[in-house]
Short mmCIF file of C-alpha atoms in Angstrom, two decimals:
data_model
loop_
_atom_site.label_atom_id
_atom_site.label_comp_id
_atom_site.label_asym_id
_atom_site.label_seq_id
_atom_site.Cartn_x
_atom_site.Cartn_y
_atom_site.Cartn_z
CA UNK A 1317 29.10 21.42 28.69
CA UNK A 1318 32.10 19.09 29.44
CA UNK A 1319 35.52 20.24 27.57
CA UNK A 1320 35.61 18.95 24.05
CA UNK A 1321 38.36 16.56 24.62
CA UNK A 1322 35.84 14.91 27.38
CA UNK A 1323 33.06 14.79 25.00
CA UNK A 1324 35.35 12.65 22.34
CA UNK A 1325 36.04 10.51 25.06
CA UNK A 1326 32.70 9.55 25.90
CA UNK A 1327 31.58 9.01 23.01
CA UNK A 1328 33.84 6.22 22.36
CA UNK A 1329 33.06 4.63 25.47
CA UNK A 1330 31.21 1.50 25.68
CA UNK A 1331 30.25 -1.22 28.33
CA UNK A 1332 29.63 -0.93 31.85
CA UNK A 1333 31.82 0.82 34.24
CA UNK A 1334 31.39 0.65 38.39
CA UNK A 1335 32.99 2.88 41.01
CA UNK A 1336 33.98 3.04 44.84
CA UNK A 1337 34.66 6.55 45.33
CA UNK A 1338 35.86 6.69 49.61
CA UNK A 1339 37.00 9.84 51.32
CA UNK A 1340 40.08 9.31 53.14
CA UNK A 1341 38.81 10.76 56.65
CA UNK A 1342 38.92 7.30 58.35
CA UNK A 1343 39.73 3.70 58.44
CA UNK A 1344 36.96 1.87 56.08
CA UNK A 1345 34.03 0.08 58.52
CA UNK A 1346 31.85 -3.13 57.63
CA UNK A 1347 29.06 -1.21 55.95
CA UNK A 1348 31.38 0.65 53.69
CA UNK A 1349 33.59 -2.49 52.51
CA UNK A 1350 29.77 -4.18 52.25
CA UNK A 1351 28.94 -1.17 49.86
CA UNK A 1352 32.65 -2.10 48.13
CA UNK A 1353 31.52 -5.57 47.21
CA UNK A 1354 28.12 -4.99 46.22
CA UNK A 1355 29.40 -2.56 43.61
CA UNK A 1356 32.03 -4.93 42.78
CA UNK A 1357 29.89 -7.20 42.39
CA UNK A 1358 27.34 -5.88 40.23
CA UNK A 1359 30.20 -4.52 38.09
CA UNK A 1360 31.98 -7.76 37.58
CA UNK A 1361 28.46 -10.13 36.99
CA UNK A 1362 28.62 -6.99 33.93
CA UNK A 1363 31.80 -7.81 32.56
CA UNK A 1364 32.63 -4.46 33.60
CA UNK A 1365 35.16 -2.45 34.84
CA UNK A 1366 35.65 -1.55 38.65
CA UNK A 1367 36.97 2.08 39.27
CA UNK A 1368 38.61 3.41 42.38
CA UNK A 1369 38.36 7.12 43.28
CA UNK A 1370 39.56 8.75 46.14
CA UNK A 1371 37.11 11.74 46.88
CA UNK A 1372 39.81 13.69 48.68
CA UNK A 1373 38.98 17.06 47.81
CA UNK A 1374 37.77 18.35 51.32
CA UNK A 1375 40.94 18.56 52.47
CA UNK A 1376 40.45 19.55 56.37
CA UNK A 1377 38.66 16.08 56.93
CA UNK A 1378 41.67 13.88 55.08
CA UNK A 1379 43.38 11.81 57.65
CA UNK A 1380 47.16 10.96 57.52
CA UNK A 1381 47.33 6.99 56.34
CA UNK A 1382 43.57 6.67 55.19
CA UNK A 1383 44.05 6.27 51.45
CA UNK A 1384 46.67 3.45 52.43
CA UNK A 1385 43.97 1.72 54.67
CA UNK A 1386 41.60 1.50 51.85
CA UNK A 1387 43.82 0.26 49.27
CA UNK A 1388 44.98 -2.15 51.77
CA UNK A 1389 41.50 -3.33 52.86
CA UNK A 1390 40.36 -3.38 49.69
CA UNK A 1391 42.94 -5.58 48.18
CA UNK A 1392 43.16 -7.96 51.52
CA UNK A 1393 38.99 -8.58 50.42
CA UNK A 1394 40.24 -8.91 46.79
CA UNK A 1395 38.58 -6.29 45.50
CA UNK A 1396 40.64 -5.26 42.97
CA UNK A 1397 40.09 -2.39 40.96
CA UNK A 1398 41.00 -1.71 37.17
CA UNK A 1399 43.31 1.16 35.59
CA UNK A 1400 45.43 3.42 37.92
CA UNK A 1401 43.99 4.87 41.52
CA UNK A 1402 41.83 8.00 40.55
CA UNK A 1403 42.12 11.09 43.48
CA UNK A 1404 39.80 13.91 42.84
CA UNK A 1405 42.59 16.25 44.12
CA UNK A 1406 44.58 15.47 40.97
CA UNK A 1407 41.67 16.43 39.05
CA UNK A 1408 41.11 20.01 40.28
CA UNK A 1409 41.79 21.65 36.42
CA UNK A 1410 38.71 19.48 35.15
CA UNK A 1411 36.70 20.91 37.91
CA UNK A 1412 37.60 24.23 37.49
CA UNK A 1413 37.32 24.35 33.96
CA UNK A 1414 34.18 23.25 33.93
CA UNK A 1415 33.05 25.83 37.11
CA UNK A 1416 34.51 28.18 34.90
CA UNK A 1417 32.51 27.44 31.67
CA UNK A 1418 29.26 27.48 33.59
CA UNK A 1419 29.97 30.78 34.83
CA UNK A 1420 31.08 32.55 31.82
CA UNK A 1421 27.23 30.98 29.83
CA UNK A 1422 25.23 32.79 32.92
CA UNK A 1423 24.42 29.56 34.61
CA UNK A 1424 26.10 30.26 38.51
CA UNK A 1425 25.29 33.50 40.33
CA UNK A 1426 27.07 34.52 43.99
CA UNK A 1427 25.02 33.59 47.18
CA UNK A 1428 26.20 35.21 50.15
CA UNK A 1429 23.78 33.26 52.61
CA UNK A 1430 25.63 32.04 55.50
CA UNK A 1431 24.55 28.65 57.33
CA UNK A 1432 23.35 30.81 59.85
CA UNK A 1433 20.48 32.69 57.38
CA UNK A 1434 19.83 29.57 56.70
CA UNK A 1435 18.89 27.68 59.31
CA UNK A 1436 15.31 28.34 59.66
CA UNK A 1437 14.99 26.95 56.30
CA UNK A 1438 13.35 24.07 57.72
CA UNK A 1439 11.66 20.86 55.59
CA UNK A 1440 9.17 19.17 56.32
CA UNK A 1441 9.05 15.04 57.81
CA UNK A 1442 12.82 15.55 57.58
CA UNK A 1443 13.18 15.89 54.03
CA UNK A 1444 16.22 17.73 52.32
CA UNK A 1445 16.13 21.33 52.51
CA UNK A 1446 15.85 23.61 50.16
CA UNK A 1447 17.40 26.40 49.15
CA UNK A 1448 14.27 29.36 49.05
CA UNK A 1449 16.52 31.42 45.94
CA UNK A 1450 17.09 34.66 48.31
CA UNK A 1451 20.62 35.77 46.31
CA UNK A 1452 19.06 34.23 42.87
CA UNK A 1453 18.00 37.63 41.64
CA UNK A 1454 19.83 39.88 44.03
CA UNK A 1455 22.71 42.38 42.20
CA UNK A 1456 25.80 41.19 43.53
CA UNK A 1457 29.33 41.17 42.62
CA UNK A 1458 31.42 37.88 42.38
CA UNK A 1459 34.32 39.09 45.24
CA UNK A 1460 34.25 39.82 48.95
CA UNK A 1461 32.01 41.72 51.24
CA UNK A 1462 32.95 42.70 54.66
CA UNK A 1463 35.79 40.19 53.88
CA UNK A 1464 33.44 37.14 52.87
CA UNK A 1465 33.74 35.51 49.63
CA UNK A 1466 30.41 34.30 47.90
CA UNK A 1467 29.62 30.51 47.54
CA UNK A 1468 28.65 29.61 43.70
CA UNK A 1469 25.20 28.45 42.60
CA UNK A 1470 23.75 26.87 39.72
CA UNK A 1471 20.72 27.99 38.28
CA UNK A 1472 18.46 25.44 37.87
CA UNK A 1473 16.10 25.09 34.98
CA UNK A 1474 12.31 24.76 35.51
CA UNK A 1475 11.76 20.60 35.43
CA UNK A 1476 12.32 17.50 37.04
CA UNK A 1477 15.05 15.55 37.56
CA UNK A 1478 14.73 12.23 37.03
CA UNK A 1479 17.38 9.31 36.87
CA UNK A 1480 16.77 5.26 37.07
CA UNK A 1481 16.63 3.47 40.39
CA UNK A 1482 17.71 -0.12 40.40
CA UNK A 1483 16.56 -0.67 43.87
CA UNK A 1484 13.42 1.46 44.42
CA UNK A 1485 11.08 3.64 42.63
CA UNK A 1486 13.07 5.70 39.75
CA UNK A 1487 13.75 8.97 40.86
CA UNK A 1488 11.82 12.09 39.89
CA UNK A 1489 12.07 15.77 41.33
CA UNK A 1490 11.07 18.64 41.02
CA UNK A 1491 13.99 21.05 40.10
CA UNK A 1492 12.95 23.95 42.18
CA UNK A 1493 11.07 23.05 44.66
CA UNK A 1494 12.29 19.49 45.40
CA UNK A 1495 16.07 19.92 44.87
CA UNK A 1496 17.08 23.80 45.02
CA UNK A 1497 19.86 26.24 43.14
CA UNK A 1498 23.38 23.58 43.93
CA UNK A 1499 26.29 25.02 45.56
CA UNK A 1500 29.61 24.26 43.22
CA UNK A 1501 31.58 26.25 44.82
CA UNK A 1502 31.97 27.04 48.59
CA UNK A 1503 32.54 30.21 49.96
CA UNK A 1504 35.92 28.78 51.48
CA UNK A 1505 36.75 28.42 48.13
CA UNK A 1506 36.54 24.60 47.68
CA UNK A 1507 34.77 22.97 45.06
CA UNK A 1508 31.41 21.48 46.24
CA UNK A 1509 31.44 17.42 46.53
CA UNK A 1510 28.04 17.76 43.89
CA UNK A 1511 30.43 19.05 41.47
CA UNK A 1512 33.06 17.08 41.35
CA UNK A 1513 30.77 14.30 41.37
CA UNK A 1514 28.57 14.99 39.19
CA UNK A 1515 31.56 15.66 36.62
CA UNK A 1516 33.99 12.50 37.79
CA UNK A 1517 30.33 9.77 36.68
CA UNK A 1518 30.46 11.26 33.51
CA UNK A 1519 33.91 12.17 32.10
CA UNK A 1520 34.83 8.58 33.71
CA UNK A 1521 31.99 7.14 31.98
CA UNK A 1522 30.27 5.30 35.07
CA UNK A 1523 27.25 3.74 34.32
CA UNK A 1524 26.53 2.47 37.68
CA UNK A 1525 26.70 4.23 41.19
CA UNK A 1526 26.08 2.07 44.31
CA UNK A 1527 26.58 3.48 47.67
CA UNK A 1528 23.91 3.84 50.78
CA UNK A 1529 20.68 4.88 50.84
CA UNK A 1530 22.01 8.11 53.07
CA UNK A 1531 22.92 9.36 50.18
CA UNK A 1532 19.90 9.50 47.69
CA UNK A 1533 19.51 12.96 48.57
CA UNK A 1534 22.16 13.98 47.13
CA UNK A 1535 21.33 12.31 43.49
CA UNK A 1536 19.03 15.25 42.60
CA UNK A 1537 21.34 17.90 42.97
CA UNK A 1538 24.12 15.53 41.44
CA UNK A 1539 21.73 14.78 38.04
CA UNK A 1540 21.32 18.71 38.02
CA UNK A 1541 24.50 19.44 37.16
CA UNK A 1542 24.78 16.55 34.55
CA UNK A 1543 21.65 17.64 32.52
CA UNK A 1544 23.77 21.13 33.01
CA UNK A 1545 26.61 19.16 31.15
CA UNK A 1546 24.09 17.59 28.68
CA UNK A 1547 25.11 14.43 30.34
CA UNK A 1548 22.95 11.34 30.63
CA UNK A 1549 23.31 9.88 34.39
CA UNK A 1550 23.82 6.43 35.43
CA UNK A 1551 22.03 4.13 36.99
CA UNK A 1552 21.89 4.24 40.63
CA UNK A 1553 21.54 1.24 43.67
CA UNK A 1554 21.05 2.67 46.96
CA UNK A 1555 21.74 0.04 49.09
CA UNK A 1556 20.44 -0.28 53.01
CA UNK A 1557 22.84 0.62 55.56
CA UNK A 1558 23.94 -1.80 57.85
CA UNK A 1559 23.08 -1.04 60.98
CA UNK A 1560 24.51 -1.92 64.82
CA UNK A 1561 22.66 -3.54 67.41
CA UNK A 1562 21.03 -0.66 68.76
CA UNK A 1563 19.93 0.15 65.31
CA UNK A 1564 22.19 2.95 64.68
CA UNK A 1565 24.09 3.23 61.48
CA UNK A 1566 27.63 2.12 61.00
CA UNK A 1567 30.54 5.48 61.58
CA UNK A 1568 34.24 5.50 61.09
CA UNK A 1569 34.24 6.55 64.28
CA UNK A 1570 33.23 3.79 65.52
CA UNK A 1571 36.90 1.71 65.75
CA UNK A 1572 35.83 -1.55 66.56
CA UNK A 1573 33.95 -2.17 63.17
CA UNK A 1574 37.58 -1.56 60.74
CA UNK A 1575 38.89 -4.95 59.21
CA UNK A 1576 41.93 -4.74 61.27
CA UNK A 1577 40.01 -4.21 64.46
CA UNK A 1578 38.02 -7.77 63.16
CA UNK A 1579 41.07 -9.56 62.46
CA UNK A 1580 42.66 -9.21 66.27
CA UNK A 1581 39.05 -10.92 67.06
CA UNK A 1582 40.02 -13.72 65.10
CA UNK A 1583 38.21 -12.90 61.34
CA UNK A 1584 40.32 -13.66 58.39
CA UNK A 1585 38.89 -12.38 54.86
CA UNK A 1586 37.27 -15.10 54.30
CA UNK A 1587 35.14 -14.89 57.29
CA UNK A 1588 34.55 -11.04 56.77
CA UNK A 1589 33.57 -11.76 53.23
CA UNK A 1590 31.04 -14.52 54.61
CA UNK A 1591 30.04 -12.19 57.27
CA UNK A 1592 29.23 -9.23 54.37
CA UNK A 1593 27.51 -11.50 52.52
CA UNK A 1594 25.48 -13.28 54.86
CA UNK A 1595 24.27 -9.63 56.17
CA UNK A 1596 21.99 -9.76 52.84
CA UNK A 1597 21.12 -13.37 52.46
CA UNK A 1598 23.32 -14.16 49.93
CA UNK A 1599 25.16 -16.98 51.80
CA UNK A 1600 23.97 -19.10 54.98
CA UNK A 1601 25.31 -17.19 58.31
CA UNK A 1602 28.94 -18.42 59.20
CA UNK A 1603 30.30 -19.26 55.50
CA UNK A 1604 33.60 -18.46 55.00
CA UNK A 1605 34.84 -17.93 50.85
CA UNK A 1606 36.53 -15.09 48.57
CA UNK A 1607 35.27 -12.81 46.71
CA UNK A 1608 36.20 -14.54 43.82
CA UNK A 1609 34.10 -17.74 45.09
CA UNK A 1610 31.31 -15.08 45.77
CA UNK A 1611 31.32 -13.79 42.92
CA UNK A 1612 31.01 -17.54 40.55
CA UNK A 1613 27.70 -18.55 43.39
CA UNK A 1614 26.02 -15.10 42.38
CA UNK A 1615 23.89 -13.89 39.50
CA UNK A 1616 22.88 -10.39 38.56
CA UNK A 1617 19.07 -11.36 39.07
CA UNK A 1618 20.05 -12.76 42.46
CA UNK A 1619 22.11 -10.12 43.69
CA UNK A 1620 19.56 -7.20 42.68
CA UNK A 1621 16.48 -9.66 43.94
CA UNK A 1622 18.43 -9.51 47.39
CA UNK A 1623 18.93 -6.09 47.44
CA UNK A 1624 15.74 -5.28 46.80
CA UNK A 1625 14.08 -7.13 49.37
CA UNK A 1626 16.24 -5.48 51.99
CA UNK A 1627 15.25 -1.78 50.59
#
């Protein structure tokens, strides 16, 4: 369960609460500041609030100047957020209090399965693997072995997993044979992104997650650790991914898609908002407004109807 003081909190929450939550390993491209107005959007058409989080926690992939990018994209789109900047790294003690809670009820046990052991663990039609449980009953200790710390698994209970789709089906798996024991802990000692997660939507109170369909598969694991927490999830919008001419998805990598790589071809914010929302349909193709301006020509019903269409 979350710590008491968490629990208190949430319970006096009310309303509707969004959340962009980037990882600082790159300059932000089109598809991700898309995926930063959409949620914006659907907040704000709430009378919500709009949370920034910084998912910063897996450190060797940070880049020097990337959080400044993103608050300076973000802002030059005006897309605002509410309350202070939120970086998972300053959050470590919540995470570790609560890894250390599920390990002292019985709910974790130590995997020592490399990658490697792994990787004929295939699935099918390219569907999520899953783990097969070969440490879940094995006797093992919780420190190292021929100088190899364990990774740290939750147990999952028999069940499905279920959580509500706004764009597509609800979701519904099966805990153990759709979704798999969920790393928390990584045998490099980090704490797993499903953790920290999973933890951040709830003591935050977020009721709705929108990011890319790319990651649905990692909602399952995500909802298993809030049922773990007695935690109700939110609501999720898996939007499309916007992809490039060749029909290949959208990277950081790829430097020619940033906003400051757009403006030094001539597109102000105005024109990048227009170009965003004319991707979906929202706005004829060439309009140039705000996000403000996009925000008073939109509707809830719209937006979602629009979304959906592109699922």
């Amino acid at each position: 369960m979350l710590p008491e003081h968490l629990q208190r909190q949430l319970a006096c929450r009310r309303g509707n609460r969004g959340r962009f939550a980037p990882s600082p390993t790159g300059r932000l491209h089109l598809g991700n500041l898309r995926t930063a107005l959409i949620s914006w959007l659907i907040t704000r058409l709430q009378g919500g609030e709009w949370l920034l989080r910084i998912d910063d926690l897996d450190i060797p992939r940070n880049r020097p100047n990337a959080e400044d990018s993103i608050l300076s994209d973000l802002r030059c789109l005006g897309l605002e957020w509410d309350g202070p900047l939120i970086r998972q790294s300053e959050r470590r003690g919540l995470y570790a209090s609560v890894l250390s809670a599920l390990r002292r009820n019985g709910r974790l046990y130590p995997c020592r399965c490399s990658r490697r052991m792994l990787a004929d663990v295939s699935a099918p039609h390219g569907a999520t693997a899953v783990y097969p449980g070969f440490c879940r009953n094995r006797a093992s200790g919780w420190g190292a072995e021929q100088g190899r710390l364990p990774s740290w698994r939750l147990r999952l209970r028999p069940g499905v997993l279920g959580w509500s789709e706004q764009l597509a089906e609800h979701g519904n798996l099966a805990a153990e044979t759709e979704v798999g024991d969920v790393v928390l802990r990584r045998a490099d000692g980090f704490l797993a992104y499903h953790l920290a997660t999973a933890v951040d939507e709830l003591a935050l109170g977020i009721t709705d997650v929108v990011r890319g369909c790319d990651l649905w598969s990692a909602t399952g694991p995500q909802v298993a650790v809030m049922r773990e927490l007695d935690g109700e999830p939110p609501q999720y919008w898996h939007l499309p991914l916007w992809l490039d001419e060749q029909g290949q998805r959208l990277s950081k990598r790829d430097g020619g898609l940033g906003l400051d790589s757009l403006s030094d071809q001539g597109l102000d914010a105005a024109a990048v908002v227009g170009l965003m929302a004319a991707s979906l349909q929202l706005v004829p193709p060439g309009s140039r407004l705000s996000s403000g301006e996009l925000l008073q020509d939109c509707s809830l019903d719209r937006l979602q109807a629009v979304l959906c269409r592109r699922a």
